[in-house]
Amino acid sequence: MQLHSNASLLPMPQIKRGVQTGQVQVGEILLTAYSNEDPFFDADAVPFLVPDLAGARKLAELQKPYIEARFGRQGLSLLYTATWPAAGFYTQVPLASLEVLKGSRFRTFSPLTNRFAALVGANPVLVQQAELAQAFATGIATAMVTSAQTGVDTSAWDYAKIFTPAAFSMTKNAVLISRRALEALPADQQAAVRAAARRADDRGWTYAAEAQASSQARLAEKGLTIGTIPDSVRAELLAVGATMTDEWVARTGEDGRKLVEALKA
């Protein structure tokens, strides 16, 4: 395979369509970025739906047949998914209560983070990752939720004081292939592609765990305090998550209800 990274061939919002139309044979997308097409792709972005990476992996297993069915109707096959490390809160003071977020200028990057901000009484501001440092330096943003890895990538020690791990969400990338292109390969090559995808799936979870630990350690090394969430605050956050889960199920219908019930079971 010849790899074209960093939107050098197609911008991310066009990748899925590019694979469907045969412009490219294989593509990688952030699932939640396609939630405007189908809210089911937002499952892993629902806050506090799962508590940790093990829960995220269980969600991925349960979600997989639904994603495969949706892709199958569009001439696509799902090869594998890869999770991002868990998201936490970046603030200037400890997250001793949700009052810390109330009234803050809260950086958001999706409809679900917008909704979370609204539910906790924060003021959502849409800021792209490349503009984070400037947004905090100028007061456009004063708090946010994202991964420790993003904090390392944007030198969060220059603009925030505390990172509080929260397992807010663990979104996934999906690697998909044109079914026509896959089925055009000889049987042994089809099997090789699928075997490589299974190995990549397992490897991705290991990489995510390693990245979560190493990036959090890097934040601490550069001077950020690594905070903890009091039980009372966690209960409030879980209540917000439950509200957003109910709203997501209402948007996704029967498939969403079955997925959440299976996850809880």
Short mmCIF file of C-alpha atoms in Angstrom, two decimals:
data_model
loop_
_atom_site.label_atom_id
_atom_site.label_comp_id
_atom_site.label_asym_id
_atom_site.label_seq_id
_atom_site.Cartn_x
_atom_site.Cartn_y
_atom_site.Cartn_z
CA MET A 1 0.00 0.00 0.00
CA GLN A 2 1.12 3.56 -0.67
CA LEU A 3 0.25 5.75 2.30
CA HIS A 4 -0.92 9.36 1.96
CA SER A 5 -1.10 10.96 5.42
CA ASN A 6 -2.07 14.37 6.84
CA ALA A 7 -4.81 15.05 4.26
CA SER A 8 -2.23 15.02 1.44
CA LEU A 9 -4.57 13.04 -0.83
CA LEU A 10 -8.07 13.75 0.52
CA PRO A 11 -9.24 15.87 3.46
CA MET A 12 -10.71 13.73 6.22
CA PRO A 13 -14.39 14.63 5.58
CA GLN A 14 -13.99 13.32 1.99
CA ILE A 15 -12.15 10.06 2.72
CA LYS A 16 -15.17 7.81 3.23
CA ARG A 17 -16.81 9.04 0.02
CA GLY A 18 -13.47 8.62 -1.77
CA VAL A 19 -13.38 4.94 -0.82
CA GLN A 20 -17.03 4.48 -1.80
CA THR A 21 -16.48 5.95 -5.28
CA GLY A 22 -13.20 4.15 -5.92
CA GLN A 23 -10.95 7.23 -5.80
CA VAL A 24 -8.93 5.34 -3.21
CA GLN A 25 -9.14 1.72 -2.10
CA VAL A 26 -8.50 2.14 1.64
CA GLY A 27 -9.05 5.06 4.02
CA GLU A 28 -8.94 5.99 7.69
CA ILE A 29 -11.55 8.22 9.32
CA LEU A 30 -12.50 9.48 12.76
CA LEU A 31 -15.88 7.82 13.28
CA THR A 32 -17.45 10.62 15.29
CA ALA A 33 -16.60 13.09 12.51
CA TYR A 34 -19.26 11.32 10.40
CA SER A 35 -22.03 11.55 13.00
CA ASN A 36 -23.91 14.08 10.84
CA GLU A 37 -24.35 11.22 8.36
CA ASP A 38 -25.38 8.72 11.05
CA PRO A 39 -25.53 9.51 14.79
CA PHE A 40 -24.59 5.89 15.51
CA PHE A 41 -21.00 6.83 14.59
CA ASP A 42 -21.01 9.03 17.73
CA ALA A 43 -21.28 6.13 20.20
CA ASP A 44 -17.69 6.30 21.42
CA ALA A 45 -17.90 10.08 21.82
CA VAL A 46 -20.80 9.97 24.33
CA PRO A 47 -19.23 11.17 27.61
CA PHE A 48 -18.69 8.61 30.36
CA LEU A 49 -20.39 5.80 28.47
CA VAL A 50 -17.41 3.61 29.39
CA PRO A 51 -15.05 3.97 32.39
CA ASP A 52 -11.68 2.94 30.92
CA LEU A 53 -9.85 1.40 27.97
CA ALA A 54 -11.19 -2.06 28.77
CA GLY A 55 -14.72 -0.67 28.60
CA ALA A 56 -13.86 1.13 25.37
CA ARG A 57 -12.69 -2.14 23.85
CA LYS A 58 -15.92 -3.85 24.87
CA LEU A 59 -17.88 -1.01 23.29
CA ALA A 60 -15.84 -1.38 20.10
CA GLU A 61 -16.63 -5.11 19.95
CA LEU A 62 -20.34 -4.50 20.46
CA GLN A 63 -20.41 -1.59 18.00
CA LYS A 64 -18.53 -3.44 15.25
CA PRO A 65 -21.42 -5.43 13.68
CA TYR A 66 -23.55 -2.26 13.50
CA ILE A 67 -20.74 -0.35 11.78
CA GLU A 68 -20.07 -3.27 9.41
CA ALA A 69 -23.75 -3.36 8.46
CA ARG A 70 -23.79 0.36 7.72
CA PHE A 71 -20.58 0.19 5.72
CA GLY A 72 -21.79 -2.91 3.90
CA ARG A 73 -24.82 -1.05 2.55
CA GLN A 74 -22.39 1.47 1.04
CA GLY A 75 -20.02 -0.98 -0.61
CA LEU A 76 -17.45 -0.76 2.18
CA SER A 77 -15.85 -3.23 4.58
CA LEU A 78 -14.51 -2.36 8.03
CA LEU A 79 -10.95 -3.61 8.46
CA TYR A 80 -10.35 -2.47 12.04
CA THR A 81 -10.74 0.38 14.50
CA ALA A 82 -8.09 2.12 16.61
CA THR A 83 -8.91 4.03 19.78
CA TRP A 84 -7.59 7.36 20.98
CA PRO A 85 -6.38 7.63 24.60
CA ALA A 86 -8.93 8.78 27.16
CA ALA A 87 -9.81 12.46 27.43
CA GLY A 88 -9.44 14.53 30.61
CA PHE A 89 -9.94 18.12 31.75
CA TYR A 90 -7.45 20.98 31.42
CA THR A 91 -8.13 23.75 33.93
CA GLN A 92 -6.36 26.49 35.86
CA VAL A 93 -7.64 25.34 39.27
CA PRO A 94 -8.45 21.87 40.69
CA LEU A 95 -11.74 20.33 39.57
CA ALA A 96 -13.12 20.40 43.11
CA SER A 97 -16.67 20.96 41.84
CA LEU A 98 -18.49 21.53 38.57
CA GLU A 99 -18.55 25.22 39.51
CA VAL A 100 -15.02 25.29 38.10
CA LEU A 101 -16.49 24.64 34.63
CA LYS A 102 -19.61 26.76 35.09
CA GLY A 103 -19.20 30.06 33.28
CA SER A 104 -15.83 29.04 31.83
CA ARG A 105 -14.99 29.54 28.17
CA PHE A 106 -14.88 25.85 27.35
CA ARG A 107 -13.09 24.77 24.19
CA THR A 108 -15.23 22.37 22.14
CA PHE A 109 -14.64 20.49 18.91
CA SER A 110 -17.88 18.59 18.22
CA PRO A 111 -21.65 18.73 18.78
CA LEU A 112 -21.34 16.39 21.78
CA THR A 113 -18.68 18.52 23.49
CA ASN A 114 -20.90 21.53 22.81
CA ARG A 115 -23.80 19.77 24.49
CA PHE A 116 -21.65 18.79 27.46
CA ALA A 117 -20.57 22.40 27.91
CA ALA A 118 -24.20 23.52 27.87
CA LEU A 119 -25.22 20.93 30.47
CA VAL A 120 -22.49 21.97 32.93
CA GLY A 121 -23.16 25.68 32.43
CA ALA A 122 -19.97 26.45 30.49
CA ASN A 123 -19.73 28.71 27.46
CA PRO A 124 -18.64 26.61 24.44
CA VAL A 125 -16.03 28.06 22.09
CA LEU A 126 -15.00 26.18 18.96
CA VAL A 127 -11.19 26.11 18.70
CA GLN A 128 -9.11 23.94 16.37
CA GLN A 129 -6.21 22.02 17.89
CA ALA A 130 -3.57 24.12 16.12
CA GLU A 131 -4.99 27.28 17.73
CA LEU A 132 -5.25 26.06 21.33
CA ALA A 133 -2.22 27.82 22.79
CA GLN A 134 -3.21 31.16 21.30
CA ALA A 135 -6.85 30.74 22.39
CA PHE A 136 -5.83 30.15 26.02
CA ALA A 137 -3.19 32.90 25.95
CA THR A 138 -5.76 35.46 24.79
CA GLY A 139 -8.57 34.27 27.09
CA ILE A 140 -10.75 32.96 24.26
CA ALA A 141 -10.67 29.60 26.07
CA THR A 142 -10.07 28.93 29.77
CA ALA A 143 -10.81 25.18 30.05
CA MET A 144 -11.23 22.14 27.83
CA VAL A 145 -11.53 18.38 27.68
CA THR A 146 -9.17 16.38 25.45
CA SER A 147 -6.51 13.69 25.71
CA ALA A 148 -3.16 13.97 27.45
CA GLN A 149 -1.63 13.33 24.04
CA THR A 150 -3.24 16.47 22.62
CA GLY A 151 -1.86 18.34 25.62
CA VAL A 152 1.64 17.14 24.80
CA ASP A 153 1.20 17.92 21.10
CA THR A 154 0.13 21.52 21.90
CA SER A 155 2.53 22.16 24.86
CA ALA A 156 -0.35 22.49 27.34
CA TRP A 157 2.14 23.41 30.10
CA ASP A 158 2.31 26.83 28.45
CA TYR A 159 -1.38 27.57 28.94
CA ALA A 160 -2.91 25.26 31.59
CA LYS A 161 -1.98 24.34 35.14
CA ILE A 162 -3.87 21.12 35.85
CA PHE A 163 -4.73 18.00 33.84
CA THR A 164 -7.37 15.80 35.44
CA PRO A 165 -7.76 12.32 33.86
CA ALA A 166 -11.45 11.58 33.52
CA ALA A 167 -12.09 8.89 30.88
CA PHE A 168 -14.45 11.46 29.38
CA SER A 169 -14.49 9.62 26.06
CA MET A 170 -12.29 7.35 23.94
CA THR A 171 -13.11 7.97 20.31
CA LYS A 172 -12.00 5.64 17.53
CA ASN A 173 -10.60 5.83 14.04
CA ALA A 174 -11.95 3.32 11.52
CA VAL A 175 -9.90 1.87 8.67
CA LEU A 176 -12.20 0.90 5.81
CA ILE A 177 -11.73 -0.66 2.41
CA SER A 178 -13.72 -0.75 -0.81
CA ARG A 179 -15.47 -4.12 -0.87
CA ARG A 180 -15.08 -4.24 -4.64
CA ALA A 181 -11.32 -3.67 -4.33
CA LEU A 182 -11.02 -6.27 -1.58
CA GLU A 183 -13.00 -8.92 -3.45
CA ALA A 184 -10.94 -8.28 -6.60
CA LEU A 185 -7.87 -9.61 -4.80
CA PRO A 186 -6.94 -13.31 -4.96
CA ALA A 187 -8.29 -15.27 -1.99
CA ASP A 188 -4.89 -15.57 -0.32
CA GLN A 189 -4.35 -11.80 -0.50
CA GLN A 190 -7.84 -11.12 0.89
CA ALA A 191 -6.97 -13.40 3.81
CA ALA A 192 -3.64 -11.61 4.29
CA VAL A 193 -5.33 -8.20 4.41
CA ARG A 194 -7.85 -9.39 7.00
CA ALA A 195 -5.14 -11.05 9.08
CA ALA A 196 -3.10 -7.84 9.06
CA ALA A 197 -6.22 -5.93 10.15
CA ARG A 198 -6.73 -8.27 13.12
CA ARG A 199 -3.12 -7.72 14.21
CA ALA A 200 -3.51 -3.95 13.81
CA ASP A 201 -6.68 -3.99 15.91
CA ASP A 202 -4.89 -5.70 18.82
CA ARG A 203 -1.80 -3.51 18.44
CA GLY A 204 -3.86 -0.31 18.50
CA TRP A 205 -5.20 -0.98 22.00
CA THR A 206 -1.67 -1.57 23.28
CA TYR A 207 -0.46 1.65 21.64
CA ALA A 208 -3.35 3.63 23.15
CA ALA A 209 -2.58 2.40 26.67
CA GLU A 210 1.10 3.19 26.23
CA ALA A 211 0.36 6.65 24.82
CA GLN A 212 -2.07 7.42 27.63
CA ALA A 213 0.55 6.63 30.28
CA SER A 214 3.53 8.25 28.56
CA SER A 215 1.74 11.47 27.58
CA GLN A 216 0.32 11.94 31.08
CA ALA A 217 3.82 11.42 32.50
CA ARG A 218 5.15 14.00 30.05
CA LEU A 219 2.57 16.57 31.20
CA ALA A 220 3.64 16.02 34.80
CA GLU A 221 7.30 16.24 33.86
CA LYS A 222 6.69 19.63 32.23
CA GLY A 223 4.99 21.01 35.32
CA LEU A 224 1.27 20.31 35.07
CA THR A 225 -0.40 19.03 38.22
CA ILE A 226 -2.18 15.72 37.58
CA GLY A 227 -5.50 16.12 39.36
CA THR A 228 -8.08 13.70 40.70
CA ILE A 229 -11.88 13.90 40.59
CA PRO A 230 -13.69 13.87 43.95
CA ASP A 231 -16.42 11.25 44.23
CA SER A 232 -19.12 13.92 44.44
CA VAL A 233 -17.94 15.53 41.19
CA ARG A 234 -17.66 12.15 39.46
CA ALA A 235 -21.28 11.43 40.40
CA GLU A 236 -22.35 14.73 38.83
CA LEU A 237 -20.33 14.03 35.68
CA LEU A 238 -21.85 10.56 35.39
CA ALA A 239 -25.32 12.10 35.71
CA VAL A 240 -24.51 14.45 32.80
CA GLY A 241 -23.21 11.45 30.86
CA ALA A 242 -26.44 9.53 31.55
CA THR A 243 -28.49 12.44 30.20
CA MET A 244 -26.37 12.56 27.05
CA THR A 245 -26.61 8.78 26.65
CA ASP A 246 -30.41 8.99 26.79
CA GLU A 247 -30.35 11.78 24.20
CA TRP A 248 -28.06 9.74 21.95
CA VAL A 249 -30.35 6.69 22.19
CA ALA A 250 -33.30 8.89 21.23
CA ARG A 251 -31.41 9.96 18.09
CA THR A 252 -30.23 6.50 17.11
CA GLY A 253 -33.37 4.51 17.86
CA GLU A 254 -33.47 0.75 18.25
CA ASP A 255 -29.80 0.13 17.37
CA GLY A 256 -28.65 2.66 19.95
CA ARG A 257 -30.90 1.20 22.61
CA LYS A 258 -29.66 -2.35 21.95
CA LEU A 259 -26.02 -1.25 22.01
CA VAL A 260 -26.33 0.56 25.34
CA GLU A 261 -28.28 -2.33 26.90
CA ALA A 262 -25.64 -4.83 25.74
CA LEU A 263 -22.87 -2.62 27.11
CA LYS A 264 -24.59 -2.30 30.50
CA ALA A 265 -25.18 -6.07 30.61
#
